Coordinates of C-alpha atoms and ligand atoms in Angstrom, one line a residue:
M1 CA 18.0 1.3 34.4
A2 CA 15.5 -0.9 32.4
A3 CA 14.0 -4.2 34.2
D4 CA 11.9 -6.6 33.2
L5 CA 8.8 -5.4 35.7
S6 CA 6.2 -7.6 33.7
A7 CA 5.8 -9.4 36.7
R8 CA 4.5 -6.3 38.6
S9 CA 0.7 -5.4 39.9
N10 CA -0.9 -2.6 37.8
D11 CA -0.1 -0.9 41.6
E12 CA 3.1 -1.7 41.5
L13 CA 4.2 -0.3 37.6
R14 CA 2.4 3.1 38.8
E15 CA 4.2 3.1 41.9
Y16 CA 7.4 1.9 40.1
A17 CA 6.5 5.0 37.3
L18 CA 5.5 7.6 40.2
T19 CA 8.9 6.7 42.5
W20 CA 11.1 7.2 39.5
L21 CA 9.7 10.4 38.4
R22 CA 9.9 11.6 42.0
D23 CA 13.0 10.9 41.6
N24 CA 14.4 12.5 38.4
L25 CA 11.6 15.2 37.2
P26 CA 13.1 19.3 38.8
A27 CA 13.0 19.6 42.0
G28 CA 9.2 21.4 42.3
W29 CA 7.8 19.6 38.9
M30 CA 5.3 17.7 40.3
E31 CA 4.0 19.8 42.6
A32 CA 3.1 22.6 40.2
I33 CA 1.1 20.1 37.4
D34 CA -0.3 19.0 40.9
A35 CA -1.2 22.6 41.7
G36 CA -1.6 23.4 38.2
D37 CA 0.6 26.2 37.9
S38 CA 1.3 25.5 34.3
A39 CA 4.0 28.8 34.2
R40 CA 5.9 27.2 36.2
I41 CA 6.0 24.0 34.3
S42 CA 6.8 25.9 31.4
E43 CA 10.1 27.9 32.9
L44 CA 10.9 24.7 34.4
R45 CA 11.0 22.8 30.7
V46 CA 12.7 25.7 29.6
A47 CA 15.8 25.2 32.4
Q48 CA 15.9 21.7 31.8
D49 CA 18.9 20.0 29.8
Y50 CA 16.4 17.9 27.0
Q51 CA 19.2 15.2 25.8
E52 CA 20.2 14.2 29.9
W53 CA 16.4 14.0 30.5
C54 CA 16.0 12.1 27.6
T55 CA 18.7 9.7 28.3
R56 CA 18.1 9.2 31.7
F57 CA 14.2 9.0 30.9
G58 CA 15.0 6.3 27.6
E59 CA 17.4 3.7 30.7
S60 CA 14.8 4.1 32.7
G61 CA 12.4 1.9 30.1
L62 CA 10.0 4.3 30.5
A63 CA 9.7 6.2 26.9
T64 CA 9.7 2.9 25.6
P65 CA 7.8 0.2 28.1
T66 CA 6.7 -2.5 25.9
W67 CA 10.4 -3.0 24.5
P68 CA 12.2 -5.9 25.8
A69 CA 14.4 -5.1 28.6
E70 CA 17.2 -6.7 27.7
Y71 CA 18.5 -4.3 24.9
G72 CA 19.0 -1.8 27.7
A73 CA 15.6 0.4 27.3
G74 CA 11.9 -1.2 27.8
L75 CA 10.3 -2.6 30.8
S76 CA 9.1 -6.0 28.5
L77 CA 5.0 -5.0 29.9
S78 CA 2.3 -6.1 27.7
P79 CA 0.5 -2.7 26.1
S80 CA -2.6 -2.4 28.5
Q81 CA 0.9 -2.5 31.4
A82 CA 2.3 0.1 28.9
R83 CA -0.4 2.4 29.3
I84 CA -0.7 2.5 33.2
V85 CA 3.3 3.9 33.5
A86 CA 2.0 6.2 30.0
D87 CA -0.7 7.7 32.0
V88 CA 1.7 8.7 34.8
C89 CA 4.1 10.1 32.5
N90 CA 1.3 12.1 30.7
R91 CA -0.4 13.6 34.3
Y92 CA 3.0 14.7 34.9
R93 CA 3.6 16.0 31.2
V94 CA 6.9 14.6 31.0
T95 CA 9.4 15.9 27.6
R96 CA 8.8 14.2 24.9
P97 CA 11.8 12.6 23.2
M98 CA 11.6 14.1 19.5
N99 CA 12.8 10.8 18.2
I100 CA 8.8 10.1 17.4
I101 CA 9.6 7.9 14.1
G102 CA 12.1 6.2 16.0
I103 CA 10.1 5.3 19.0
G104 CA 7.1 4.9 17.5
M105 CA 8.3 3.2 14.3
G106 CA 11.7 2.3 13.9
G107 CA 12.2 0.1 17.7
P108 CA 9.2 -1.8 16.3
T109 CA 10.2 -2.8 13.2
V110 CA 13.9 -3.5 14.4
I111 CA 12.5 -5.7 17.2
A112 CA 10.0 -8.0 14.7
W113 CA 12.5 -8.1 12.0
A114 CA 16.3 -7.2 13.1
S115 CA 19.3 -9.7 14.4
E116 CA 19.7 -10.2 17.7
E117 CA 23.1 -7.8 17.0
L118 CA 21.8 -5.3 15.5
K119 CA 19.0 -4.6 18.2
H120 CA 22.0 -4.5 20.8
R121 CA 22.9 -2.0 18.8
F122 CA 20.2 0.3 18.1
L123 CA 17.4 0.2 20.1
R124 CA 19.0 2.0 23.3
G125 CA 20.1 4.9 20.8
I126 CA 16.5 5.2 19.8
A127 CA 15.1 5.1 23.4
T128 CA 17.1 7.7 24.5
N129 CA 16.7 9.9 22.0
E130 CA 20.8 9.9 21.2
E131 CA 20.0 8.6 17.8
I132 CA 17.1 10.0 15.6
W133 CA 15.7 7.9 13.3
C134 CA 13.6 8.8 10.0
Q135 CA 11.9 6.7 7.8
L136 CA 12.7 6.6 3.6
F137 CA 10.0 5.2 1.8
S138 CA 7.9 7.7 0.0
E139 CA 9.9 9.2 -3.6
P140 CA 8.8 11.7 -6.0
G141 CA 7.0 9.5 -8.5
A142 CA 5.7 6.4 -5.4
G143 CA 3.9 8.2 -2.1
S144 CA 0.7 6.8 -1.5
D145 CA 2.0 3.5 -3.9
V146 CA 5.2 3.2 -2.3
S147 CA 5.8 -0.3 -3.7
G148 CA 6.6 1.0 -6.9
L149 CA 9.4 3.0 -5.6
A150 CA 12.8 3.2 -7.7
T151 CA 15.9 3.9 -5.6
R152 CA 18.0 1.1 -6.7
A153 CA 19.8 -1.4 -4.2
E154 CA 22.5 -3.6 -6.0
R155 CA 24.6 -6.1 -3.9
D156 CA 28.0 -6.2 -4.0
G157 CA 30.0 -8.9 -2.1
D158 CA 29.2 -8.0 1.2
E159 CA 27.1 -4.7 0.8
W160 CA 24.5 -3.3 -1.2
V161 CA 25.1 -0.2 -3.5
V162 CA 22.3 2.3 -3.0
T163 CA 21.2 4.8 -5.3
G164 CA 18.1 7.1 -6.1
Q165 CA 16.2 9.8 -4.4
K166 CA 13.2 10.5 -0.8
V167 CA 11.1 12.7 -0.5
W168 CA 9.3 14.3 2.7
T169 CA 11.6 12.1 4.7
S170 CA 11.0 14.1 8.3
L171 CA 13.6 14.7 10.3
A172 CA 16.2 13.1 8.3
H173 CA 18.5 16.7 8.8
L174 CA 18.6 15.1 12.3
S175 CA 19.0 11.5 12.2
R176 CA 21.4 9.1 12.8
Y177 CA 19.7 6.7 11.3
G178 CA 16.7 5.6 8.5
M179 CA 14.7 3.0 7.4
L180 CA 15.1 2.6 3.8
L181 CA 13.1 0.6 1.4
A182 CA 14.6 -0.1 -2.2
R183 CA 14.4 -2.1 -5.6
T184 CA 17.0 -5.0 -5.6
D185 CA 14.6 -6.4 -8.0
P186 CA 13.1 -4.8 -10.7
D187 CA 11.9 -8.0 -13.2
V188 CA 9.6 -9.4 -10.8
P189 CA 6.4 -7.1 -9.7
K190 CA 6.6 -4.5 -7.4
H191 CA 6.0 -5.5 -4.4
K192 CA 8.2 -8.5 -5.0
G193 CA 11.3 -7.1 -5.9
L194 CA 11.6 -4.6 -2.8
T195 CA 14.4 -5.0 0.5
Y196 CA 14.6 -3.0 3.5
F197 CA 18.3 -1.7 4.8
V198 CA 18.9 0.3 7.7
V199 CA 21.0 2.9 6.4
D200 CA 24.0 5.3 8.4
M201 CA 22.4 8.5 7.0
H202 CA 26.2 9.8 7.8
A203 CA 27.8 7.4 5.6
P204 CA 29.3 9.1 2.4
G205 CA 27.0 9.7 -0.5
V206 CA 23.8 10.9 1.5
E207 CA 22.8 14.3 0.9
V208 CA 19.6 16.0 2.8
R209 CA 18.2 18.9 1.4
P210 CA 15.7 20.8 3.2
L211 CA 12.0 21.0 2.2
R212 CA 10.0 24.1 3.7
Q213 CA 6.3 24.0 4.5
L214 CA 3.8 26.3 4.7
T215 CA 4.1 26.8 8.5
G216 CA 7.6 28.0 8.1
D217 CA 9.4 25.3 9.8
A218 CA 11.5 22.9 7.4
E219 CA 10.6 19.5 9.5
F220 CA 11.2 17.5 6.1
N221 CA 13.6 17.0 3.1
E222 CA 14.8 15.2 0.0
V223 CA 17.0 13.0 0.7
F224 CA 19.8 11.9 -2.5
F225 CA 21.8 8.8 -2.3
E226 CA 24.8 8.1 -4.7
E227 CA 26.3 4.8 -4.5
V228 CA 25.8 4.7 -0.8
R229 CA 27.1 1.2 0.8
I230 CA 25.3 -0.4 3.5
P231 CA 26.4 -4.1 5.1
D232 CA 24.8 -7.1 4.2
A233 CA 23.9 -7.3 8.1
W234 CA 22.3 -4.2 8.2
R235 CA 19.3 -5.7 5.7
L236 CA 16.0 -6.4 8.1
G237 CA 13.8 -9.7 6.9
P238 CA 14.9 -11.2 3.4
V239 CA 15.9 -9.9 0.3
G240 CA 12.6 -9.5 -1.6
D241 CA 11.4 -9.5 0.7
G242 CA 10.9 -5.8 2.4
W243 CA 7.6 -5.3 1.3
R244 CA 6.7 -7.2 4.3
V245 CA 8.9 -6.1 6.6
A246 CA 7.4 -2.2 5.5
I247 CA 4.3 -3.3 6.7
T248 CA 5.2 -3.6 9.8
T249 CA 6.8 0.0 10.1
L250 CA 3.5 1.3 8.0
M251 CA 0.8 -0.6 10.7
N252 CA 3.0 0.9 13.6
E253 CA 2.5 4.6 11.5
R254 CA -0.7 4.4 11.8
V255 CA -1.2 3.7 15.1
S256 CA 1.3 6.4 16.8
L257 CA -0.4 9.0 14.0
S258 CA -3.9 8.4 15.8
G259 CA -2.0 8.6 19.1
A260 CA -3.2 5.1 20.3
G261 CA 0.5 3.6 20.1
S262 CA 1.7 7.6 21.9
V263 CA 4.0 6.4 24.8
I264 CA 4.2 9.2 26.8
G265 CA 1.3 11.1 24.9
D266 CA 1.0 15.3 24.4
S267 CA 3.1 16.9 27.0
S268 CA 1.5 19.8 26.5
A269 CA -1.2 21.9 29.4
V270 CA -4.2 20.5 28.3
R271 CA -5.8 18.6 25.9
P272 CA -6.7 21.3 23.3
I273 CA -11.0 20.4 23.5
D274 CA -10.5 21.0 27.3
R275 CA -8.7 24.6 26.5
I276 CA -11.8 25.8 23.8
I277 CA -14.8 24.1 26.6
A278 CA -12.4 26.6 28.9
H279 CA -12.1 29.6 26.8
H280 CA -16.0 29.6 24.8
R281 CA -17.9 28.2 27.6
G282 CA -20.3 30.9 27.2
I283 CA -20.3 31.5 23.4
A284 CA -23.7 32.2 22.3
D285 CA -23.4 31.5 18.5
P286 CA -25.3 28.6 18.2
N287 CA -23.6 27.3 14.9
L288 CA -19.8 27.7 16.6
R289 CA -21.5 25.6 19.7
Q290 CA -22.5 22.7 17.4
R291 CA -18.5 23.0 16.6
I292 CA -17.6 22.4 19.7
V293 CA -19.7 19.6 20.7
Q294 CA -18.9 17.9 17.6
A295 CA -15.2 18.5 18.3
W296 CA -16.0 16.9 21.6
I297 CA -17.4 14.1 19.9
D298 CA -14.7 13.4 17.1
E299 CA -11.9 13.4 20.4
R300 CA -14.1 11.3 22.3
L301 CA -14.6 8.3 19.3
V302 CA -10.8 8.9 18.3
A303 CA -10.0 8.0 22.5
L304 CA -12.4 4.9 22.5
N305 CA -11.2 3.3 19.2
N306 CA -7.7 3.6 20.1
Q307 CA -8.8 2.1 23.3
R308 CA -10.5 -0.8 21.2
A309 CA -7.7 -1.2 19.4
T310 CA -5.5 -1.4 22.8
D311 CA -7.4 -4.5 24.3
K312 CA -7.2 -5.8 20.6
R313 CA -3.5 -5.9 21.2
R314 CA -3.7 -6.7 24.9
R315 CA -5.3 -10.3 23.6
G316 CA -2.4 -11.0 21.9
A317 CA -3.8 -9.9 18.5
E318 CA -1.9 -7.6 15.2
V319 CA -2.1 -4.4 15.3
G320 CA -5.0 -4.7 12.4
P321 CA -7.3 -1.7 10.3
E322 CA -7.9 -0.4 13.6
G323 CA -5.2 1.7 12.9
S324 CA -5.9 3.1 9.6
I325 CA -10.0 3.5 11.5
T326 CA -7.8 6.2 14.7
K327 CA -5.5 7.6 11.6
L328 CA -8.2 8.7 9.5
Q329 CA -10.6 9.7 11.9
S330 CA -8.1 12.0 14.2
A331 CA -6.1 13.6 10.9
E332 CA -10.0 14.8 9.6
A333 CA -11.0 15.8 13.8
N334 CA -7.8 17.1 13.6
Q335 CA -8.1 20.1 10.9
R336 CA -12.0 20.7 12.0
L337 CA -10.7 21.2 15.6
H338 CA -7.6 23.6 14.6
M339 CA -9.9 25.2 11.8
L340 CA -12.6 25.6 14.7
E341 CA -9.4 27.4 17.1
V342 CA -9.6 29.8 14.0
D343 CA -13.5 30.5 13.8
L344 CA -13.4 31.5 17.9
A345 CA -10.3 33.4 17.9
G346 CA -11.8 35.8 15.4
A347 CA -9.2 38.5 14.4
A348 CA -6.4 36.7 16.6
G349 CA -6.8 33.8 15.0
V350 CA -4.5 34.8 12.0
A351 CA -1.4 35.7 14.3
W352 CA 1.5 34.8 14.1
E353 CA 3.8 34.2 16.7
G354 CA 4.6 30.8 16.9
R355 CA 9.0 29.4 18.0
P356 CA 9.1 26.4 15.3
L357 CA 10.1 23.0 16.9
V358 CA 13.0 22.2 15.9
G359 CA 15.5 25.4 15.2
G360 CA 17.7 25.2 12.0
D361 CA 20.7 24.5 13.9
G362 CA 18.9 21.0 14.9
T363 CA 18.1 22.1 18.5
M364 CA 14.7 21.7 20.2
S365 CA 12.9 24.7 21.5
Y366 CA 11.5 23.5 24.5
A367 CA 9.3 26.4 25.1
A368 CA 7.8 25.3 22.0
V369 CA 6.0 21.9 23.2
D370 CA 4.1 24.5 25.5
D371 CA 0.6 26.4 24.5
T372 CA 2.3 29.4 24.9
S373 CA 4.2 29.4 22.1
R374 CA 1.3 27.5 19.5
T375 CA -0.5 30.0 18.2
A376 CA -3.9 28.8 16.5
A377 CA -2.3 29.7 13.0
R378 CA 0.2 27.1 13.5
L379 CA -1.3 24.4 14.1
F380 CA -4.0 24.9 12.0
L381 CA -1.8 25.1 8.8
R382 CA 0.1 22.2 10.3
S383 CA -2.9 20.0 10.2
R384 CA -3.5 20.4 6.9
A385 CA -0.5 17.7 6.5
N386 CA -2.7 15.3 8.9
T387 CA -4.6 14.2 6.0
I388 CA -1.6 13.3 3.8
E389 CA 1.7 12.3 6.6
G390 CA 1.1 8.3 7.2
G391 CA -1.0 7.7 4.1
T392 CA -4.0 10.1 2.7
S393 CA -7.3 9.7 3.9
E394 CA -8.2 8.5 0.5
I395 CA -5.9 6.1 0.8
M396 CA -7.3 4.9 4.7
R397 CA -10.7 4.6 2.9
N398 CA -9.3 2.7 0.2
I399 CA -8.0 -0.3 3.1
L400 CA -11.1 0.4 5.4
G401 CA -13.5 -0.6 2.1
E402 CA -11.2 -4.0 1.3
R403 CA -10.6 -5.1 4.4
V404 CA -13.1 -4.1 7.0
L405 CA -16.2 -3.7 4.4
G406 CA -14.7 -6.9 2.4
L407 CA -15.5 -4.7 -1.0
P408 CA -13.7 -5.1 -4.4
K409 CA -9.4 -4.6 -4.4
D410 CA -8.8 -0.8 -5.9
P411 CA -7.9 -1.8 -9.9
D412 CA -4.2 -1.7 -9.8
P413 CA -3.2 -2.8 -13.6
S414 CA 0.5 -3.0 -12.8
R415 CA -0.1 -5.1 -9.7
D416 CA 1.2 -8.4 -12.0
A417 CA 3.4 -7.2 -13.8
A418 CA 7.4 -6.5 -13.9
W419 CA 8.4 -3.1 -12.1
K420 CA 10.5 -2.5 -14.7
D421 CA 7.8 -2.9 -17.6
V422 CA 5.4 -0.4 -15.8
P423 CA 5.0 2.9 -17.5
R424 CA 6.2 5.5 -14.9
N425 CA 7.0 9.8 -15.7
G426 CA 10.2 10.7 -15.9
Ligands
LIG1 C1 4.0 16.6 7.2 C2 4.8 15.3 6.3 C3 5.4 14.4 6.5 C4 5.9 13.1 5.8 N1 7.2 12.3 6.7 C5 7.5 11.3 5.8 C6 8.4 10.6 6.1 O1 9.1 10.8 7.2 N2 9.0 9.4 5.2 C7 8.2 8.8 4.0 O2 8.7 8.1 3.2 N3 7.1 9.7 3.7 C8 6.7 10.8 4.2 N4 5.6 11.8 3.8 C9 5.3 11.6 2.9 C10 3.6 10.7 3.1 O3 3.6 9.5 3.2 C11 3.3 11.0 1.6 O4 3.4 12.4 0.9 C12 2.0 10.4 1.4 O5 1.6 8.6 1.1 C13 1.0 10.3 0.0 O6 1.6 10.6 -0.9 P1 2.1 11.6 -2.4 O7 2.7 12.5 -1.6 O8 2.8 11.0 -3.5 O9 0.9 11.7 -3.1 P2 -0.1 11.1 -3.9 O10 0.5 9.7 -3.7 O11 0.8 11.3 -5.7 O12 -1.3 11.2 -3.9 C14 -1.6 12.5 -4.7 C15 -3.8 12.5 -4.5 O13 -4.0 11.6 -5.1 C16 -4.5 10.6 -3.8 N5 -4.8 8.9 -3.9 C17 -3.5 8.1 -4.9 N6 -3.6 7.0 -5.0 C18 -5.5 7.0 -5.0 C19 -5.6 5.9 -4.7 N7 -5.4 4.5 -5.2 N8 -7.5 6.0 -4.5 C20 -7.4 6.6 -4.4 N9 -6.8 8.0 -4.1 C21 -5.5 7.8 -4.2 C22 -3.9 10.8 -2.8 O14 -5.0 10.4 -1.4 C23 -3.9 12.0 -2.8 O15 -4.9 12.8 -2.8 C24 4.9 12.9 4.9 C25 3.9 13.9 3.8 C26 4.0 14.8 4.8 C27 3.0 15.7 4.7

């Protein structure tokens, strides 16, 4: 069970993680990793009871090592201590909980802003993957400028009544709870009239409709709210201060999308760049050789910038623009990498046999997380979303221009006007 391990030495933490994995991974798993037997790992992963594993892993605290142990999931570790246990989990390619939005953003936002009661209510379910979370920010008329959103929340006694529409909501079809940003005061400028709630995705009036992507998967959805009731006790932060709460979510989103916040990393066999180098070491085409080297450099730069951000957090500093640097870098590097993989594969690069990660019935396709079913074409198509999701590359460049280079702010004539007076479509 989760316990406060913050006083343990680095060696003790490594030993704790190794012992826990030895006692809990299926028999033969660690030996197969040590022997480099990827086929055996795939077999063991397919045979593994996914949710049962996620529950045990979450309760151990290893899925969310920086979370306070007192809420039933977490080891109360600093980011650098967490890195030690994460490295052990990565080395042994533990199966990842699919609740990446809950673990990467929902939990950190709850920890920063929720009441003690809500922390006890929500954190364990997020860490164990038993309660999937989604992020209900973007709307048809508010994506990059999410502060302009139109979904309304009106107070009714001890409750709020929500009506409106969200879009691009990843995992909403599987989610138990959502992080909802809604407009509670249209008479003040757009950033000031927002309030942040946790919403029960099973509440009456919530309708989720899937949207199909380029890859054929339906990872994200439209979500409609028709007079959905939310208790005031499920509000995070003060009324009208939702933008500040949303910043906590967005900062954590950038860090988690860049790979820096990844608690257990990628459970696939090898890093894509290592796979490319292993397969194409002898390639003669100078252009492709140059692109392989560039992909290796990209990977190192993202890793070093992530390390820089981790060191900053270790010193107790807040996550700053580093998240935007690595989000921008890793999104663009990932697209170059998967374009390269398709080019290197030649005719086979257009072949299509990947299985979706999440099936139509909402169950996880365990085999899909292993390399054999990840075709170059699927990864190439999925990577197109990297420079849009979590904030576009243009928006990341705006943030870096303003916050790192000190350039003048992007002009925004609607910034100080009452939201209701800002012209909008529809
Ligand atoms: C795979 C995927 C998953 C997603 N999951 C979620 C989710 O779970 N929850 C959620 O809330 N949202 C989610 N999103 C939405 C995502 O955050 C938005 O798509 C993104 O913020 C861009 O908003 P938009 O699509 O409305 O584009 P717009 O904001 O309309 O932008 C259109 C274009 O204009 C550019 N642009 C806009 N403003 C500026 C500016 N000021 N300066 C320069 N260029 C600008 C943009 O860079 C872009 O190229 C997801 C998106 C994708 C692709």
